[in-house]
mmCIF file of N, CA and C in Angstrom:
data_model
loop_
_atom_site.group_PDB
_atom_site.id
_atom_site.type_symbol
_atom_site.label_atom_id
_atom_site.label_comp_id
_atom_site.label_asym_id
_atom_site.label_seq_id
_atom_site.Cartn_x
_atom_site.Cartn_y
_atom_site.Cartn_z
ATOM 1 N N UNK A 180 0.827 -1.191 0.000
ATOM 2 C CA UNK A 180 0.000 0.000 0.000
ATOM 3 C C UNK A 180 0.865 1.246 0.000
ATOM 4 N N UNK A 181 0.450 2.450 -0.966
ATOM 5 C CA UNK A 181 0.902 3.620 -0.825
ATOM 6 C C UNK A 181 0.720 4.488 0.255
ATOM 7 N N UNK A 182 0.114 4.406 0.972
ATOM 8 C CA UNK A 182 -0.067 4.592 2.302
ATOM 9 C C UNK A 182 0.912 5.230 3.301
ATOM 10 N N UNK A 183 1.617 4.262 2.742
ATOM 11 C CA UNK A 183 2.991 3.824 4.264
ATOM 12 C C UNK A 183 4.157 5.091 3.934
ATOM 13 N N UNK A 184 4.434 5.976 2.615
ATOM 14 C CA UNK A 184 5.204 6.505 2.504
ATOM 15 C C UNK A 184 5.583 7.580 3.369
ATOM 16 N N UNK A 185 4.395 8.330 3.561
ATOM 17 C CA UNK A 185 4.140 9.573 4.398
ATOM 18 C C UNK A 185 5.039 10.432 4.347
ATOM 19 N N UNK A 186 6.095 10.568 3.931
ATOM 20 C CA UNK A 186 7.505 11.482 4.054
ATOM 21 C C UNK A 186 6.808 12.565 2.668
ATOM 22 N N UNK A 187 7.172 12.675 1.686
ATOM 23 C CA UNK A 187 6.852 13.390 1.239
ATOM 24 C C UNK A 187 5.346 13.804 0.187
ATOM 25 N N UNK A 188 4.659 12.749 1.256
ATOM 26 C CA UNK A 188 3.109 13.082 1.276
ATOM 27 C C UNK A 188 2.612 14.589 1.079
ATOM 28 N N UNK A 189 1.965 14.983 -0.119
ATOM 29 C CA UNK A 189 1.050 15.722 -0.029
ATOM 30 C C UNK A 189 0.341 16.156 1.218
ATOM 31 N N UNK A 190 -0.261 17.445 1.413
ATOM 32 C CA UNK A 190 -0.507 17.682 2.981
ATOM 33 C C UNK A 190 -0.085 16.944 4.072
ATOM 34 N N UNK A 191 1.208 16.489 4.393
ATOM 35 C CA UNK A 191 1.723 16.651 5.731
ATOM 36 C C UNK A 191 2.318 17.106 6.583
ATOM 37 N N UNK A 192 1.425 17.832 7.536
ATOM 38 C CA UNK A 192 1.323 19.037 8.406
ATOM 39 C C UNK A 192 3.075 18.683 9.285
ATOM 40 N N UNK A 193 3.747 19.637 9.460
ATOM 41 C CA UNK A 193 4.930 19.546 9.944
ATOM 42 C C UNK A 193 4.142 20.572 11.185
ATOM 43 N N UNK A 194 5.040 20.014 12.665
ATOM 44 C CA UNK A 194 4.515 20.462 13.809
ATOM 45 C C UNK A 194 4.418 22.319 13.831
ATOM 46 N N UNK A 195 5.756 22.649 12.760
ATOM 47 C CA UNK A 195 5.704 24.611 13.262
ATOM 48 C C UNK A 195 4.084 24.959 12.212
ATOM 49 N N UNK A 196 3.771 23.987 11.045
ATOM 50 C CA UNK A 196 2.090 24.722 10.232
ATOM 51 C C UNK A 196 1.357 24.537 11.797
ATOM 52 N N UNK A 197 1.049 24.169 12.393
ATOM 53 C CA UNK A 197 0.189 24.125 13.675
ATOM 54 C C UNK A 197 0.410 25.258 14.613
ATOM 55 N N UNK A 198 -0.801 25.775 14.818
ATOM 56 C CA UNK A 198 -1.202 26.564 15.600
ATOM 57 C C UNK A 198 0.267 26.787 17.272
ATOM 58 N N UNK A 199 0.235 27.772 17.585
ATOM 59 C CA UNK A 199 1.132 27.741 18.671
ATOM 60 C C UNK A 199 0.762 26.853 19.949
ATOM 61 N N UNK A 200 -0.436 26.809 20.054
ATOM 62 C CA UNK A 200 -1.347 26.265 20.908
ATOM 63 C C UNK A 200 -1.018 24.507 20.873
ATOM 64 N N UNK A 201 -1.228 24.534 19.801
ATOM 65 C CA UNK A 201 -1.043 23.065 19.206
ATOM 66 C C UNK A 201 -0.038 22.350 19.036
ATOM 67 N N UNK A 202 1.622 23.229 19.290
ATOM 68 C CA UNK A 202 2.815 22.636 18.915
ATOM 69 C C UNK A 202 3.150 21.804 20.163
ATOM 70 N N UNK A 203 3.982 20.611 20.110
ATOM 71 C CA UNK A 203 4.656 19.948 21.208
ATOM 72 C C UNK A 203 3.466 19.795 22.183
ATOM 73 N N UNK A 204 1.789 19.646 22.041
ATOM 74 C CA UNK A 204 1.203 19.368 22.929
ATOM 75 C C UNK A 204 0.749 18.003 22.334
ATOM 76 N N UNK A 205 0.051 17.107 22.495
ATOM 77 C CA UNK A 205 -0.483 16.046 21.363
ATOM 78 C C UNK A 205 -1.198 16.220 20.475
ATOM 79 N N UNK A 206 -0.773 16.899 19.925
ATOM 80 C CA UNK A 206 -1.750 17.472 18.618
ATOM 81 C C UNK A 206 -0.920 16.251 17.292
ATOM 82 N N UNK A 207 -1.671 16.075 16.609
ATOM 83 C CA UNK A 207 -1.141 15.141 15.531
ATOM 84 C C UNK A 207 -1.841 15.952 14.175
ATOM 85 N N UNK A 208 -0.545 16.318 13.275
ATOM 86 C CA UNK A 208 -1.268 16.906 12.182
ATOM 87 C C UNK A 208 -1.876 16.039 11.068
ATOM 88 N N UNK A 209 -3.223 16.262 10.922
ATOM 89 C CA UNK A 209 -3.502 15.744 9.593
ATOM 90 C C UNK A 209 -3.394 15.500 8.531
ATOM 91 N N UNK A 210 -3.743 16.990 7.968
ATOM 92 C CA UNK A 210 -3.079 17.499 6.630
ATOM 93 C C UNK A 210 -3.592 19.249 6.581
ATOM 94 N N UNK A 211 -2.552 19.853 5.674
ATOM 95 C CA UNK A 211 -2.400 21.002 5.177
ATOM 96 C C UNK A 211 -2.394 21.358 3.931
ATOM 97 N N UNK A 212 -3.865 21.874 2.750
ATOM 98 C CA UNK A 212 -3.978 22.157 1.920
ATOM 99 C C UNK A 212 -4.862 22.767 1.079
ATOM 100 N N UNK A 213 -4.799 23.347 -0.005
ATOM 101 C CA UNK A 213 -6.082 23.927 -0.235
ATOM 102 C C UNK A 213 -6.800 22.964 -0.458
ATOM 103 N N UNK A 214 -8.292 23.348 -0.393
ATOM 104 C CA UNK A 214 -9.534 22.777 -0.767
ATOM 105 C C UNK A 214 -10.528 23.351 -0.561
ATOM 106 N N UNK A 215 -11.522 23.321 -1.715
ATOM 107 C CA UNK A 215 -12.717 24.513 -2.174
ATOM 108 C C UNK A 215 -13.886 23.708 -0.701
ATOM 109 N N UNK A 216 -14.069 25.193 -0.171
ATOM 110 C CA UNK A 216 -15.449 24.851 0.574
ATOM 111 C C UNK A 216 -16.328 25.546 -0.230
ATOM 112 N N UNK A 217 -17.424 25.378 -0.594
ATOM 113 C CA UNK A 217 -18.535 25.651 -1.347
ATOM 114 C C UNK A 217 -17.387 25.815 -2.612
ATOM 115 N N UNK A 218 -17.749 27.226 -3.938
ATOM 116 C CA UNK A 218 -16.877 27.625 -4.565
ATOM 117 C C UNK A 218 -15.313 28.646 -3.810
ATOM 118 N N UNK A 219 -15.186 28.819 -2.561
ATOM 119 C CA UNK A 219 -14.492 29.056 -2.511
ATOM 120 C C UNK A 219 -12.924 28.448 -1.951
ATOM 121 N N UNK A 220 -12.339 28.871 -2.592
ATOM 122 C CA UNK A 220 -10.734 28.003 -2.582
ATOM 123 C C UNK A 220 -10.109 28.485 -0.924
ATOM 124 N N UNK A 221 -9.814 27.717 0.068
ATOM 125 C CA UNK A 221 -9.178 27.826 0.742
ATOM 126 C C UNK A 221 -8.252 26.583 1.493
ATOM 127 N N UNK A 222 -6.980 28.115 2.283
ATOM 128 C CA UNK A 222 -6.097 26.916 2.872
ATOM 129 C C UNK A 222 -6.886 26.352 3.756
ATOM 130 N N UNK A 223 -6.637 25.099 4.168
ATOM 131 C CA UNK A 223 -7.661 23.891 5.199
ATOM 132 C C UNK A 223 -5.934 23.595 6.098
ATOM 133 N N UNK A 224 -5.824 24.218 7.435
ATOM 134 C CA UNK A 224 -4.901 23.245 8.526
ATOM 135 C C UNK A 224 -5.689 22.027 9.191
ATOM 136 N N UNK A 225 -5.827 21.096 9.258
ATOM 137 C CA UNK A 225 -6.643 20.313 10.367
ATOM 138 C C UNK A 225 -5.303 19.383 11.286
ATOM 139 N N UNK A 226 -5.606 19.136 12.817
ATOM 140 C CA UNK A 226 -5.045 18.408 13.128
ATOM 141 C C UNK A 226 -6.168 17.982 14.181
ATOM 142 N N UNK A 227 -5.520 16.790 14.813
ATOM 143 C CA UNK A 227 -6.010 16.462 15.953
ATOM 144 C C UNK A 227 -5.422 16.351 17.854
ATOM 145 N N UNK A 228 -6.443 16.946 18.273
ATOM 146 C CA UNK A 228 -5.735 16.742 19.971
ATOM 147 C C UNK A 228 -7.082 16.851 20.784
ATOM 148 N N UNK A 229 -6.681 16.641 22.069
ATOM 149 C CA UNK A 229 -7.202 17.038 23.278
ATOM 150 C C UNK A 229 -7.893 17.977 23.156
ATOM 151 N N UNK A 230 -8.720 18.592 23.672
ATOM 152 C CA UNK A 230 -9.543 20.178 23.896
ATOM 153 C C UNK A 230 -8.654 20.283 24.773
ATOM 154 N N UNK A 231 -8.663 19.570 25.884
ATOM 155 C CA UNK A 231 -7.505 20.172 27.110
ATOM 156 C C UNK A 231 -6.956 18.760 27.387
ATOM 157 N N UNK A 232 -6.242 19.611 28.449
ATOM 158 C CA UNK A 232 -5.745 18.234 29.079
ATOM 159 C C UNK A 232 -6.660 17.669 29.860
ATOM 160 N N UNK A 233 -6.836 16.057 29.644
ATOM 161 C CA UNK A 233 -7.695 15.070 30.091
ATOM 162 C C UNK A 233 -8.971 15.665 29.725
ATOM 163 N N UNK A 234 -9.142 16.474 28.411
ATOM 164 C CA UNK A 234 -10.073 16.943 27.796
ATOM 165 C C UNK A 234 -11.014 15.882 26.724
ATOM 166 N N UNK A 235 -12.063 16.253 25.924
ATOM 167 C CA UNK A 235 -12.250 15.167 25.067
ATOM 168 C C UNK A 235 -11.511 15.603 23.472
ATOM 169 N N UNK A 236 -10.791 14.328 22.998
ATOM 170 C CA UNK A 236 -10.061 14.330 22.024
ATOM 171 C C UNK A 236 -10.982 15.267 20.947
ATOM 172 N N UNK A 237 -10.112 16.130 19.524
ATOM 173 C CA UNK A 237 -11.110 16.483 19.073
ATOM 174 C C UNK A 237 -10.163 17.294 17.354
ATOM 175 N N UNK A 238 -11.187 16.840 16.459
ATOM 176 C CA UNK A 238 -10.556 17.556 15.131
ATOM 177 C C UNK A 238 -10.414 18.799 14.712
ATOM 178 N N UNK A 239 -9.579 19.477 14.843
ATOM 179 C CA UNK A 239 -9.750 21.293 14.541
ATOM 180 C C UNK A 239 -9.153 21.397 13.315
ATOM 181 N N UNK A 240 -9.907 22.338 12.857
ATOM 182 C CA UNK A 240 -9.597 22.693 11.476
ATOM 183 C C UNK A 240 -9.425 24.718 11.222
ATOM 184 N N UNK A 241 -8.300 24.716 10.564
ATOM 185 C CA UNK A 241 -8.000 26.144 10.673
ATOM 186 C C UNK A 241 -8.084 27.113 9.095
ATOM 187 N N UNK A 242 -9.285 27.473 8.775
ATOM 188 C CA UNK A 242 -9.548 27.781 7.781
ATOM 189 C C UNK A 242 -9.194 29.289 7.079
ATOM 190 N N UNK A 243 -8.517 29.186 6.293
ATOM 191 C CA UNK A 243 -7.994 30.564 5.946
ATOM 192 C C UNK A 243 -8.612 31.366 4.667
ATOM 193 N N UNK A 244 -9.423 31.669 4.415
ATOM 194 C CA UNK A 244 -9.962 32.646 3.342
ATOM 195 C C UNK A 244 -9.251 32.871 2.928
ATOM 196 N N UNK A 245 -8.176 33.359 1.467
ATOM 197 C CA UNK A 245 -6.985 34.359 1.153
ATOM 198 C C UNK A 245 -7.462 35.465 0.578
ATOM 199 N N UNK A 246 -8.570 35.360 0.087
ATOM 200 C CA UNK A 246 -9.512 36.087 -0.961
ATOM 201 C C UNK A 246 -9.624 37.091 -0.173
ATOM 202 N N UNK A 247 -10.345 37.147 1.363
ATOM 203 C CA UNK A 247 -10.404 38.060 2.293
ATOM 204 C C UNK A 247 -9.457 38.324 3.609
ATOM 205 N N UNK A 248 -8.720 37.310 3.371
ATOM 206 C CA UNK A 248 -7.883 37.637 4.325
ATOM 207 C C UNK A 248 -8.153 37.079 6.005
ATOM 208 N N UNK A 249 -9.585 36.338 5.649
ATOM 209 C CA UNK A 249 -9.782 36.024 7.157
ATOM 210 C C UNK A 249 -9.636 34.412 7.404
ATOM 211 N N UNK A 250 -9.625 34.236 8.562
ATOM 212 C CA UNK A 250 -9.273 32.659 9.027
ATOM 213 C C UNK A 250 -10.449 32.290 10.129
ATOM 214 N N UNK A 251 -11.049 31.196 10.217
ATOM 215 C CA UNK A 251 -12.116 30.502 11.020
ATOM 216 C C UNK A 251 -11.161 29.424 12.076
ATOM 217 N N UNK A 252 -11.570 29.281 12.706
ATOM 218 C CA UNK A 252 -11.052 27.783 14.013
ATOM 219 C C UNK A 252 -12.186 27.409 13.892
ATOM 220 N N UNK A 253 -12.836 25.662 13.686
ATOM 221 C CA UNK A 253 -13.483 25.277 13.917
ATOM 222 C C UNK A 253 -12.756 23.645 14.527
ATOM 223 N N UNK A 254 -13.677 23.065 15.908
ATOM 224 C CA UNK A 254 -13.180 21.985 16.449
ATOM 225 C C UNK A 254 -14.239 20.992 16.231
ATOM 226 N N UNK A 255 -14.095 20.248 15.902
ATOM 227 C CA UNK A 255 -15.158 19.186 16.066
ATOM 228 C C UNK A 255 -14.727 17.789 16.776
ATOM 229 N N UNK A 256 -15.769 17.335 17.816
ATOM 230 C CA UNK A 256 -15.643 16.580 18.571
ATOM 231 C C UNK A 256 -16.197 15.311 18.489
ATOM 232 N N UNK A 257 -15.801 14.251 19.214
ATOM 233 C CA UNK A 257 -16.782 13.080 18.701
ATOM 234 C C UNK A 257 -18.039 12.876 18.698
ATOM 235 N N UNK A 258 -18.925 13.561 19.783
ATOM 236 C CA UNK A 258 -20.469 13.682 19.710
ATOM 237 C C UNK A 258 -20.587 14.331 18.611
ATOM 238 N N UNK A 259 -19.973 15.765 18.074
ATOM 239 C CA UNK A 259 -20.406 16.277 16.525
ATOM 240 C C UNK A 259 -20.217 15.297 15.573
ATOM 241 N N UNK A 260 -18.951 14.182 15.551
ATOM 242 C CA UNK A 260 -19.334 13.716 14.810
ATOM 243 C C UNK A 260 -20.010 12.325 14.944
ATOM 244 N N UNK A 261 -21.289 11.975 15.891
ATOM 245 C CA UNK A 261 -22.148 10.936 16.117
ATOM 246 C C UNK A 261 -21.371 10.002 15.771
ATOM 247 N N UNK A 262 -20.158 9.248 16.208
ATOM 248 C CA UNK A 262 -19.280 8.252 16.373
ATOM 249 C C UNK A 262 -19.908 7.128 17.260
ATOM 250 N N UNK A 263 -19.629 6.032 17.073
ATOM 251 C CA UNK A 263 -20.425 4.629 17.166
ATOM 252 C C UNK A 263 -19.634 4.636 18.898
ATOM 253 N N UNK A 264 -20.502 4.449 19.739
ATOM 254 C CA UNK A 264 -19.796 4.056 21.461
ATOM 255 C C UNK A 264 -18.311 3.786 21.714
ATOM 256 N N UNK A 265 -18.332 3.120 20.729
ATOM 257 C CA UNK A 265 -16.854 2.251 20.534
ATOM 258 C C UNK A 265 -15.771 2.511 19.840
ATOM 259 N N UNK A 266 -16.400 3.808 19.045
ATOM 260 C CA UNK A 266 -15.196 4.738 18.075
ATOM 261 C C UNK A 266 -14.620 5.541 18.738
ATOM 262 N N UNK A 267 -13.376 6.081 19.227
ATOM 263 C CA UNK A 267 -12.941 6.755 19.762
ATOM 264 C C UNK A 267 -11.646 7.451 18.936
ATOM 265 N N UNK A 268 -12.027 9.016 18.309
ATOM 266 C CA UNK A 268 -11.031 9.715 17.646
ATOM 267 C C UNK A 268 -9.500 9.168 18.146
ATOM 268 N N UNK A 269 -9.227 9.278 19.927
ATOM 269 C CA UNK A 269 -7.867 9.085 20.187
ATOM 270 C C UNK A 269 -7.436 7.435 19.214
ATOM 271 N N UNK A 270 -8.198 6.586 19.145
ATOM 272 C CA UNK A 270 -7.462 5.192 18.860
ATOM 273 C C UNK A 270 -7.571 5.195 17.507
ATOM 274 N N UNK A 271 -8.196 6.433 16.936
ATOM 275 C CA UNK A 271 -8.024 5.750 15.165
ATOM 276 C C UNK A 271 -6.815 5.651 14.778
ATOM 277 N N UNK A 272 -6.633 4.598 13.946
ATOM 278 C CA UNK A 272 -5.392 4.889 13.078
ATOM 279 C C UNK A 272 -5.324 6.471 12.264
ATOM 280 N N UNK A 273 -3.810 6.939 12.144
ATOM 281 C CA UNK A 273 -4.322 8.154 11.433
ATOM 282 C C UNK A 273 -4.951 8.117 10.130
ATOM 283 N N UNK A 274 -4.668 6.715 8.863
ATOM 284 C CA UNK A 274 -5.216 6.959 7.594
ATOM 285 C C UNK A 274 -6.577 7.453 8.107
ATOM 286 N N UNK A 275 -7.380 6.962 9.010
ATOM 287 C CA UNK A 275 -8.384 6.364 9.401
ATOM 288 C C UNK A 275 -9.132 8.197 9.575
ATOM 289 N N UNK A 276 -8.405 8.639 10.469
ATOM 290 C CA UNK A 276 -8.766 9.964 11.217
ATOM 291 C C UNK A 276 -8.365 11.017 9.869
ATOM 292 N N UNK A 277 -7.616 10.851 9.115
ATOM 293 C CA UNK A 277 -7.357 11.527 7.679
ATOM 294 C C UNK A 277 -8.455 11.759 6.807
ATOM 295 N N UNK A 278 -9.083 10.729 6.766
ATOM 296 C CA UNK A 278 -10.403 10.573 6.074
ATOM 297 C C UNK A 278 -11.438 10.897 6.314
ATOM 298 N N UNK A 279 -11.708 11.039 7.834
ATOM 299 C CA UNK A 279 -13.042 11.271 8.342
ATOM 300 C C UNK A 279 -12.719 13.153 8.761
ATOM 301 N N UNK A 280 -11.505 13.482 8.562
ATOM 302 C CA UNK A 280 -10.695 14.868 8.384
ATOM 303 C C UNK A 280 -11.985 15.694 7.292
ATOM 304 N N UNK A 281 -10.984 14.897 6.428
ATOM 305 C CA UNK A 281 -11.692 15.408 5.012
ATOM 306 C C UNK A 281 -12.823 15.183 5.080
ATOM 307 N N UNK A 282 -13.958 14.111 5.062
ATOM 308 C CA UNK A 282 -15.220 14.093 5.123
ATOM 309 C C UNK A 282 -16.092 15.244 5.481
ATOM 310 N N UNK A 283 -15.091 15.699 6.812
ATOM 311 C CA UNK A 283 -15.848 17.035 7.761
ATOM 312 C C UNK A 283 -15.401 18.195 7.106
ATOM 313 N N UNK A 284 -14.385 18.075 6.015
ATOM 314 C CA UNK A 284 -14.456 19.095 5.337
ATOM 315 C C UNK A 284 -15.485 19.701 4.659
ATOM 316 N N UNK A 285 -15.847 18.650 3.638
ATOM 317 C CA UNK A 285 -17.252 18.787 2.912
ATOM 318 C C UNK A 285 -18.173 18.634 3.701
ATOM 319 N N UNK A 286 -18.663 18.649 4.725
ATOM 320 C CA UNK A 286 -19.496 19.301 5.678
ATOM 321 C C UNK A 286 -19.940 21.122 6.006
ATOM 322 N N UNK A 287 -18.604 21.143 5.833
ATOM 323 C CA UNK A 287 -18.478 22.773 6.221
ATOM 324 C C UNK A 287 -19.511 23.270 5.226
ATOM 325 N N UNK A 288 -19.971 24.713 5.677
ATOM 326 C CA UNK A 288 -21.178 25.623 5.016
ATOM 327 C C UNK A 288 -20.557 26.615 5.067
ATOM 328 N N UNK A 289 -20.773 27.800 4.245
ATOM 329 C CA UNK A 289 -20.808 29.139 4.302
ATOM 330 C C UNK A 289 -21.898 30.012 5.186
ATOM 331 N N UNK A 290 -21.963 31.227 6.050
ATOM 332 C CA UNK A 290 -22.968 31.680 6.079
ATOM 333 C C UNK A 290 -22.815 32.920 6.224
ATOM 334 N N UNK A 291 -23.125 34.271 6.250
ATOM 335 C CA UNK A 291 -23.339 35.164 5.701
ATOM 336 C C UNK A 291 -23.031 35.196 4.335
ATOM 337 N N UNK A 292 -22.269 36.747 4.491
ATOM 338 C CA UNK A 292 -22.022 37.058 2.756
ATOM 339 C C UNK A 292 -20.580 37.722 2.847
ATOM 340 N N UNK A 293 -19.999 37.779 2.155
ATOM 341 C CA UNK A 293 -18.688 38.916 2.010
ATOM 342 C C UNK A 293 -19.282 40.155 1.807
ATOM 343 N N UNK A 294 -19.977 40.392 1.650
ATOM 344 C CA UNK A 294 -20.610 41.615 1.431
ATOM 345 C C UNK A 294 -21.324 42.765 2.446
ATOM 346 N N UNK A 295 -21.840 41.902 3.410
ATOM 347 C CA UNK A 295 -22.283 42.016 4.454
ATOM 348 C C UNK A 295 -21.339 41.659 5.639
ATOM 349 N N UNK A 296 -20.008 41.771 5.212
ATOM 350 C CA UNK A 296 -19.153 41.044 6.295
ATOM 351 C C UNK A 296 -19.268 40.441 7.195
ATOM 352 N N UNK A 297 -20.209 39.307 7.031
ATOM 353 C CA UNK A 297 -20.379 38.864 8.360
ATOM 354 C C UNK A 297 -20.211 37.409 7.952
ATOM 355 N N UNK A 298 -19.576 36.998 6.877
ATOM 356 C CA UNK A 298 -18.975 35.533 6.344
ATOM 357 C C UNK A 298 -18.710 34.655 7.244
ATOM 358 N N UNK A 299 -19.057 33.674 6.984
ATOM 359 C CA UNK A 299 -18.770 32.515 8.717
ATOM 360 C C UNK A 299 -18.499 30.796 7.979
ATOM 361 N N UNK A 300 -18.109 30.300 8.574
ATOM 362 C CA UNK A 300 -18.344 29.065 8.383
ATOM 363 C C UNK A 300 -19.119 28.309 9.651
ATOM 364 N N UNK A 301 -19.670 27.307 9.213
ATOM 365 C CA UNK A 301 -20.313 25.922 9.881
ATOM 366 C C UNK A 301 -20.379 24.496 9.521
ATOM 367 N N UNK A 302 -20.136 23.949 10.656
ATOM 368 C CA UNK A 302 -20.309 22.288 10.328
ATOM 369 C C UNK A 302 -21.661 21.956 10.490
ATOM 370 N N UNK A 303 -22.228 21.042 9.571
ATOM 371 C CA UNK A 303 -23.009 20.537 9.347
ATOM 372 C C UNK A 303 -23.063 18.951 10.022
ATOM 373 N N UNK A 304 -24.018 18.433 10.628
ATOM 374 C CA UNK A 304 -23.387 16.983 11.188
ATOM 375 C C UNK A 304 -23.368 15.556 9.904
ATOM 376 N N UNK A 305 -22.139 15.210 10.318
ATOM 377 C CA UNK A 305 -22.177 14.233 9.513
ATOM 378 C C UNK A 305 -23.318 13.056 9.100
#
């Protein structure tokens, strides 16, 4: 399997793309790259960690507009994403947590307008 290479994998988040918050704590990066939410093109950071310590594990995604210049934090947790009793974000394998990354990408919504500056994003539940 191509899988296993990971070194010079397409989006793989090196610990300094992560948030300051996020460096040297258990944060595990996902991936780092563009990808269109609705029609618009943006950078996507996602990794995964803790909310806190002995917090519940959880996927954040760091969304950067370039068009406007603005950036969203959105976290999503395992109740957002209605995960089976027995699924637990901390034990996925990462292909595993990579995928269900992206999934929650195409989740995301737009809501206001650029126009009305009040542009937002939202997750939608899986």
């Amino acid at each position: 399997e191509e899988e296993e290479q990971g070194e010079g994998e397409e989006g793989v988040v090196e610990d300094d793309a992560l948030p300051a918050d996020a460096q040297g704590g258990d944060a595990v990066g996902l991936f780092k790259q563009s990808l269109k939410i609705g029609d618009r093109l943006c950078s996507v950071t996602s990794f995964a960690s803790h909310a806190w310590e002995g917090g519940p594990y959880q996927i954040t995604f760091i969304i950067l507009y370039p068009t406007l210049g603005e950036s969203w934090r959105i976290a999503v947790t395992e109740e957002d994403l209605n995960l089976d009793e027995e699924a637990s974000l901390a034990n996925m394998p990462l292909p595993k947590l990579k995928a269900l990354a992206k999934k929650v990408v195409e989740q995301l919504t737009w809501v206001g307008s650029e126009e009305g500056g009040d542009l937002g994003i939202v997750f939608l539940a899986l």
